[in-house]
Protein backbone atom coordinates (compact mmCIF):
# COMPACT_ATOMS: atom_id res chain seq x y z
CA UNK A 1 0.00 0.00 0.00
CA UNK A 2 1.10 3.52 -0.55
CA UNK A 3 0.22 6.80 1.12
CA UNK A 4 1.33 10.40 1.24
CA UNK A 5 1.26 12.84 4.15
CA UNK A 6 1.64 16.56 3.89
CA UNK A 7 2.75 17.61 7.32
CA UNK A 8 1.36 21.15 7.30
CA UNK A 9 -2.13 22.18 6.26
CA UNK A 10 -1.08 25.84 6.16
CA UNK A 11 2.27 27.58 5.76
CA UNK A 12 2.73 31.32 5.98
CA UNK A 13 5.91 33.11 4.85
CA UNK A 14 6.93 36.66 4.09
CA UNK A 15 7.74 37.66 0.55
CA UNK A 16 11.42 37.11 -0.18
CA UNK A 17 11.91 34.44 2.50
CA UNK A 18 12.40 30.70 1.87
CA UNK A 19 9.53 28.28 1.40
CA UNK A 20 9.45 24.73 2.78
CA UNK A 21 6.44 22.47 2.19
CA UNK A 22 6.86 19.05 3.72
CA UNK A 23 5.76 15.72 2.30
CA UNK A 24 6.35 12.19 3.52
CA UNK A 25 5.36 9.12 1.59
CA UNK A 26 4.94 5.44 2.20
CA UNK A 27 5.47 2.93 -0.57
CA UNK A 28 6.60 -0.67 -0.81
CA UNK A 29 8.35 -0.06 -4.11
CA UNK A 30 10.10 2.79 -5.86
CA UNK A 31 7.38 5.36 -6.40
CA UNK A 32 7.00 8.29 -8.73
CA UNK A 33 6.50 11.51 -6.78
CA UNK A 34 5.06 14.80 -7.91
CA UNK A 35 4.22 18.26 -6.68
CA UNK A 36 1.26 20.07 -8.17
CA UNK A 37 0.10 23.63 -7.53
CA UNK A 38 -3.48 24.86 -7.62
CA UNK A 39 -4.16 28.58 -7.70
CA UNK A 40 -7.59 29.76 -6.51
CA UNK A 41 -10.40 28.59 -8.79
CA UNK A 42 -7.91 27.05 -11.18
CA UNK A 43 -6.88 23.58 -12.26
CA UNK A 44 -3.75 21.76 -11.14
CA UNK A 45 -0.38 22.52 -12.68
CA UNK A 46 2.64 20.24 -12.47
CA UNK A 47 5.56 21.84 -10.61
CA UNK A 48 8.02 18.96 -10.73
CA UNK A 49 8.35 15.19 -10.63
CA UNK A 50 10.72 12.50 -9.42
CA UNK A 51 10.91 9.23 -11.30
CA UNK A 52 14.08 7.49 -10.00
CA UNK A 53 16.56 9.71 -11.80
CA UNK A 54 18.35 12.54 -9.97
CA UNK A 55 17.25 12.88 -6.36
CA UNK A 56 17.24 16.68 -6.52
CA UNK A 57 14.53 17.73 -8.90
CA UNK A 58 14.14 21.23 -10.26
CA UNK A 59 10.76 22.47 -11.32
CA UNK A 60 9.10 25.56 -12.65
CA UNK A 61 9.01 28.98 -10.97
CA UNK A 62 12.16 28.33 -8.95
CA UNK A 63 10.80 25.38 -6.98
CA UNK A 64 12.79 22.25 -6.30
CA UNK A 65 12.37 19.08 -4.26
CA UNK A 66 14.74 16.47 -2.93
CA UNK A 67 13.88 12.79 -2.80
CA UNK A 68 15.29 11.25 0.39
CA UNK A 69 14.65 7.54 0.49
CA UNK A 70 16.07 7.09 3.99
CA UNK A 71 13.61 9.66 5.33
CA UNK A 72 10.80 8.78 2.90
CA UNK A 73 10.46 12.47 2.22
CA UNK A 74 9.97 14.69 -0.81
CA UNK A 75 9.92 18.23 0.56
CA UNK A 76 9.30 21.18 -1.73
CA UNK A 77 11.47 24.27 -1.39
CA UNK A 78 12.00 27.66 -2.94
CA UNK A 79 14.72 30.11 -1.88
CA UNK A 80 12.60 33.25 -2.09
CA UNK A 81 8.81 33.42 -1.99
CA UNK A 82 6.86 35.63 -4.32
CA UNK A 83 3.32 36.88 -3.82
CA UNK A 84 2.24 34.87 -6.86
CA UNK A 85 3.30 31.65 -5.09
CA UNK A 86 0.26 31.86 -2.81
CA UNK A 87 -1.73 28.76 -3.67
CA UNK A 88 -2.57 25.19 -2.64
CA UNK A 89 0.21 22.64 -3.11
CA UNK A 90 -0.32 18.90 -3.47
CA UNK A 91 2.22 16.13 -3.04
CA UNK A 92 1.35 13.06 -5.09
CA UNK A 93 2.63 9.49 -5.12
CA UNK A 94 1.87 7.06 -7.86
CA UNK A 95 2.62 3.51 -8.79
CA UNK A 96 3.75 2.51 -12.25
CA UNK A 97 2.71 4.10 -15.47
CA UNK A 98 -0.67 4.48 -17.05
CA UNK A 99 -2.28 5.84 -13.90
CA UNK A 100 -2.77 2.60 -12.09
CA UNK A 101 -2.75 4.12 -8.65
CA UNK A 102 -2.45 7.78 -7.74
CA UNK A 103 -2.70 9.17 -4.22
CA UNK A 104 -2.91 12.87 -3.48
CA UNK A 105 -1.84 14.43 -0.21
CA UNK A 106 -4.35 16.58 1.63
CA UNK A 107 -2.70 19.75 0.39
CA UNK A 108 -0.77 22.61 1.96
CA UNK A 109 -2.07 26.12 1.62
CA UNK A 110 0.79 28.61 1.18
CA UNK A 111 0.21 32.19 2.28
CA UNK A 112 2.71 34.87 1.28
CA UNK A 113 2.75 38.13 3.24
CA UNK A 114 3.97 41.37 1.77
CA UNK B 1 -4.37 25.68 -27.47
CA UNK B 2 -6.15 24.02 -24.58
CA UNK B 3 -4.62 20.64 -23.75
CA UNK B 4 -7.34 19.22 -21.49
CA UNK B 5 -10.71 20.89 -21.64
CA UNK B 6 -13.90 20.36 -19.69
CA UNK B 7 -17.46 21.52 -20.23
CA UNK B 8 -19.31 23.01 -18.58
CA UNK B 9 -17.20 25.05 -16.18
CA UNK B 10 -20.11 25.51 -13.80
CA UNK B 11 -23.13 23.28 -13.36
CA UNK B 12 -26.02 24.01 -11.01
CA UNK B 13 -28.82 21.48 -10.83
CA UNK B 14 -31.53 20.02 -8.63
CA UNK B 15 -31.35 16.83 -6.62
CA UNK B 16 -32.48 13.80 -8.54
CA UNK B 17 -31.44 15.09 -11.93
CA UNK B 18 -29.06 13.35 -14.34
CA UNK B 19 -26.14 15.34 -15.70
CA UNK B 20 -22.98 14.85 -17.75
CA UNK B 21 -19.60 16.54 -17.74
CA UNK B 22 -17.49 16.33 -20.88
CA UNK B 23 -13.71 16.07 -21.12
CA UNK B 24 -11.48 16.20 -24.14
CA UNK B 25 -7.71 16.07 -24.48
CA UNK B 26 -5.74 16.92 -27.61
CA UNK B 27 -2.41 15.61 -26.30
CA UNK B 28 -2.67 12.14 -27.78
CA UNK B 29 -2.47 10.62 -24.30
CA UNK B 30 -3.38 7.02 -23.61
CA UNK B 31 -4.97 7.38 -20.20
CA UNK B 32 -7.65 9.71 -18.89
CA UNK B 33 -8.99 10.21 -15.37
CA UNK B 34 -11.73 11.79 -13.32
CA UNK B 35 -11.10 13.26 -9.89
CA UNK B 36 -13.42 14.71 -7.29
CA UNK B 37 -12.24 17.61 -5.13
CA UNK B 38 -14.36 18.25 -2.07
CA UNK B 39 -14.86 21.48 -0.15
CA UNK B 40 -11.71 20.81 1.90
CA UNK B 41 -9.65 20.58 -1.31
CA UNK B 42 -9.12 16.85 -0.91
CA UNK B 43 -8.64 15.15 -4.28
CA UNK B 44 -9.78 11.62 -4.87
CA UNK B 45 -9.36 9.66 -8.06
CA UNK B 46 -12.64 8.27 -9.30
CA UNK B 47 -11.92 6.60 -12.60
CA UNK B 48 -9.13 5.91 -15.03
CA UNK B 49 -9.47 4.81 -18.66
CA UNK B 50 -6.68 3.32 -20.73
CA UNK B 51 -7.36 2.42 -24.36
CA UNK B 52 -11.07 2.45 -23.67
CA UNK B 53 -10.80 0.04 -20.78
CA UNK B 54 -11.61 0.97 -17.23
CA UNK B 55 -8.53 0.11 -15.19
CA UNK B 56 -9.29 1.87 -11.93
CA UNK B 57 -12.73 1.97 -10.40
CA UNK B 58 -12.53 3.42 -6.91
CA UNK B 59 -15.36 2.91 -4.46
CA UNK B 60 -17.65 5.49 -5.96
CA UNK B 61 -21.43 5.10 -6.21
CA UNK B 62 -22.64 3.37 -9.34
CA UNK B 63 -24.64 6.51 -10.08
CA UNK B 64 -21.37 7.73 -11.57
CA UNK B 65 -20.45 6.23 -14.91
CA UNK B 66 -17.52 7.20 -17.13
CA UNK B 67 -18.04 6.94 -20.86
CA UNK B 68 -15.25 7.07 -23.41
CA UNK B 69 -16.42 7.34 -27.03
CA UNK B 70 -12.81 7.53 -28.20
CA UNK B 71 -9.27 7.90 -26.93
CA UNK B 72 -9.52 11.70 -26.71
CA UNK B 73 -12.71 11.85 -24.66
CA UNK B 74 -13.80 10.69 -21.23
CA UNK B 75 -17.20 11.94 -20.15
CA UNK B 76 -18.65 11.61 -16.67
CA UNK B 77 -22.34 10.84 -16.34
CA UNK B 78 -24.07 11.17 -13.01
CA UNK B 79 -27.54 9.80 -12.29
CA UNK B 80 -29.91 10.83 -9.51
CA UNK B 81 -27.73 13.65 -8.23
CA UNK B 82 -27.43 14.09 -4.46
CA UNK B 83 -26.40 17.04 -2.32
CA UNK B 84 -23.13 15.29 -1.47
CA UNK B 85 -22.15 15.21 -5.11
CA UNK B 86 -21.48 18.95 -4.96
CA UNK B 87 -17.76 19.35 -5.62
CA UNK B 88 -15.27 20.31 -8.27
CA UNK B 89 -14.61 17.55 -10.77
CA UNK B 90 -11.31 17.46 -12.61
CA UNK B 91 -10.46 15.56 -15.72
CA UNK B 92 -6.82 14.64 -16.41
CA UNK B 93 -4.78 12.70 -18.95
CA UNK B 94 -1.35 11.13 -19.13
CA UNK B 95 0.80 9.26 -21.63
CA UNK B 96 1.98 5.78 -20.73
CA UNK B 97 5.67 6.60 -20.72
CA UNK B 98 5.79 9.81 -18.69
CA UNK B 99 6.15 8.36 -15.23
CA UNK B 100 2.46 9.04 -14.95
CA UNK B 101 2.67 12.81 -15.26
CA UNK B 102 -0.93 13.92 -15.39
CA UNK B 103 -2.24 17.02 -17.10
CA UNK B 104 -5.37 18.48 -15.59
CA UNK B 105 -8.36 20.26 -17.01
CA UNK B 106 -9.68 23.48 -15.46
CA UNK B 107 -12.37 21.73 -13.45
CA UNK B 108 -16.16 21.71 -13.37
CA UNK B 109 -17.85 23.09 -10.29
CA UNK B 110 -21.01 21.09 -9.66
CA UNK B 111 -23.60 22.45 -7.25
CA UNK B 112 -26.58 20.31 -6.35
CA UNK B 113 -29.48 22.18 -4.76
Tab-separated table of N, CA and C in Angstrom, chain A residues 69-114:
chain	number	residue	atom	x	y	z
A	69	UNK	N	15.225	8.864	0.245
A	69	UNK	CA	14.647	7.544	0.488
A	69	UNK	C	14.744	7.158	1.955
A	70	UNK	N	15.866	7.485	2.590
A	70	UNK	CA	16.072	7.094	3.987
A	70	UNK	C	15.054	7.757	4.909
A	71	UNK	N	14.583	8.929	4.518
A	71	UNK	CA	13.612	9.661	5.333
A	71	UNK	C	12.204	9.558	4.749
A	72	UNK	N	12.066	8.868	3.653
A	72	UNK	CA	10.801	8.777	2.896
A	72	UNK	C	10.156	10.148	2.775
A	73	UNK	N	10.968	11.113	2.339
A	73	UNK	CA	10.458	12.475	2.220
A	73	UNK	C	10.680	13.019	0.812
A	74	UNK	N	9.874	14.009	0.490
A	74	UNK	CA	9.974	14.685	-0.806
A	74	UNK	C	9.512	16.118	-0.586
A	75	UNK	N	10.288	16.858	0.192
A	75	UNK	CA	9.921	18.225	0.565
A	75	UNK	C	10.137	19.198	-0.590
A	76	UNK	N	9.249	20.153	-0.681
A	76	UNK	CA	9.298	21.177	-1.731
A	76	UNK	C	9.887	22.455	-1.158
A	77	UNK	N	10.832	23.052	-1.873
A	77	UNK	CA	11.468	24.275	-1.392
A	77	UNK	C	11.570	25.319	-2.490
A	78	UNK	N	11.723	26.552	-2.025
A	78	UNK	CA	11.995	27.663	-2.939
A	78	UNK	C	12.783	28.693	-2.133
A	79	UNK	N	13.860	29.210	-2.676
A	79	UNK	CA	14.721	30.111	-1.882
A	79	UNK	C	14.042	31.411	-1.468
A	80	UNK	N	13.177	31.925	-2.347
A	80	UNK	CA	12.602	33.247	-2.089
A	80	UNK	C	11.152	33.273	-2.565
A	81	UNK	N	10.231	33.455	-1.641
A	81	UNK	CA	8.807	33.421	-1.991
A	81	UNK	C	8.388	34.698	-2.694
A	82	UNK	N	7.460	34.512	-3.605
A	82	UNK	CA	6.860	35.633	-4.315
A	82	UNK	C	5.367	35.613	-4.043
A	83	UNK	N	4.763	36.792	-4.103
A	83	UNK	CA	3.320	36.878	-3.825
A	83	UNK	C	2.528	35.912	-4.706
A	84	UNK	N	2.966	35.734	-5.931
A	84	UNK	CA	2.241	34.870	-6.864
A	84	UNK	C	2.344	33.389	-6.505
A	85	UNK	N	3.176	33.049	-5.526
A	85	UNK	CA	3.296	31.652	-5.092
A	85	UNK	C	2.152	31.242	-4.167
A	86	UNK	N	1.370	32.180	-3.703
A	86	UNK	CA	0.262	31.857	-2.806
A	86	UNK	C	-0.734	30.963	-3.534
A	87	UNK	N	-0.903	29.755	-2.988
A	87	UNK	CA	-1.734	28.756	-3.666
A	87	UNK	C	-1.824	27.514	-2.782
A	88	UNK	N	-2.507	26.497	-3.299
A	88	UNK	CA	-2.574	25.188	-2.638
A	88	UNK	C	-1.590	24.266	-3.344
A	89	UNK	N	-0.807	23.523	-2.555
A	89	UNK	CA	0.209	22.638	-3.114
A	89	UNK	C	-0.102	21.206	-2.716
A	90	UNK	N	-0.001	20.305	-3.698
A	90	UNK	CA	-0.319	18.903	-3.466
A	90	UNK	C	0.891	18.027	-3.776
A	91	UNK	N	1.208	17.161	-2.836
A	91	UNK	CA	2.222	16.134	-3.042
A	91	UNK	C	1.493	14.868	-3.489
A	92	UNK	N	2.046	14.195	-4.494
A	92	UNK	CA	1.350	13.059	-5.090
A	92	UNK	C	2.305	11.884	-5.236
A	93	UNK	N	1.846	10.704	-4.907
A	93	UNK	CA	2.631	9.485	-5.116
A	93	UNK	C	1.836	8.575	-6.044
A	94	UNK	N	2.564	7.922	-6.928
A	94	UNK	CA	1.874	7.059	-7.861
A	94	UNK	C	2.689	5.805	-8.117
A	95	UNK	N	1.990	4.780	-8.522
A	95	UNK	CA	2.624	3.506	-8.795
A	95	UNK	C	2.572	3.232	-10.276
A	96	UNK	N	3.728	2.948	-10.876
A	96	UNK	CA	3.746	2.513	-12.248
A	96	UNK	C	3.339	3.588	-13.231
A	97	UNK	N	3.127	3.180	-14.419
A	97	UNK	CA	2.713	4.104	-15.469
A	97	UNK	C	1.280	3.794	-15.870
A	98	UNK	N	0.694	4.695	-16.605
A	98	UNK	CA	-0.671	4.482	-17.052
A	98	UNK	C	-1.697	4.759	-15.994
A	99	UNK	N	-1.297	5.386	-14.885
A	99	UNK	CA	-2.279	5.837	-13.899
A	99	UNK	C	-2.891	4.747	-13.089
A	100	UNK	N	-2.168	3.716	-12.792
A	100	UNK	CA	-2.769	2.598	-12.092
A	100	UNK	C	-3.125	2.916	-10.655
A	101	UNK	N	-2.394	3.780	-10.004
A	101	UNK	CA	-2.747	4.123	-8.645
A	101	UNK	C	-2.135	5.472	-8.315
A	102	UNK	N	-2.934	6.440	-8.043
A	102	UNK	CA	-2.453	7.783	-7.737
A	102	UNK	C	-3.067	8.248	-6.441
A	103	UNK	N	-2.225	8.690	-5.518
A	103	UNK	CA	-2.696	9.165	-4.225
A	103	UNK	C	-2.252	10.611	-4.042
A	104	UNK	N	-3.205	11.480	-3.756
A	104	UNK	CA	-2.909	12.875	-3.480
A	104	UNK	C	-2.792	13.094	-1.972
A	105	UNK	N	-1.855	13.953	-1.582
A	105	UNK	CA	-1.839	14.427	-0.206
A	105	UNK	C	-2.996	15.372	0.021
A	106	UNK	N	-3.214	15.736	1.270
A	106	UNK	CA	-4.350	16.581	1.631
A	106	UNK	C	-4.163	18.031	1.222
A	107	UNK	N	-2.951	18.389	0.834
A	107	UNK	CA	-2.703	19.749	0.388
A	107	UNK	C	-2.119	20.634	1.475
A	108	UNK	N	-1.303	21.580	1.064
A	108	UNK	CA	-0.773	22.611	1.958
A	108	UNK	C	-1.075	23.964	1.342
A	109	UNK	N	-1.749	24.787	2.111
A	109	UNK	CA	-2.068	26.121	1.622
A	109	UNK	C	-0.917	27.058	1.980
A	110	UNK	N	-0.325	27.682	0.976
A	110	UNK	CA	0.788	28.610	1.183
A	110	UNK	C	0.269	30.038	1.139
A	111	UNK	N	0.524	30.764	2.223
A	111	UNK	CA	0.207	32.189	2.280
A	111	UNK	C	1.526	32.963	2.194
A	112	UNK	N	1.526	34.028	1.411
A	112	UNK	CA	2.711	34.867	1.280
A	112	UNK	C	2.348	36.288	1.691
A	113	UNK	N	3.034	36.786	2.721
A	113	UNK	CA	2.754	38.126	3.238
A	113	UNK	C	3.695	39.142	2.625
A	114	UNK	N	3.151	40.305	2.355
A	114	UNK	CA	3.966	41.372	1.768
A	114	UNK	C	4.932	41.957	2.789
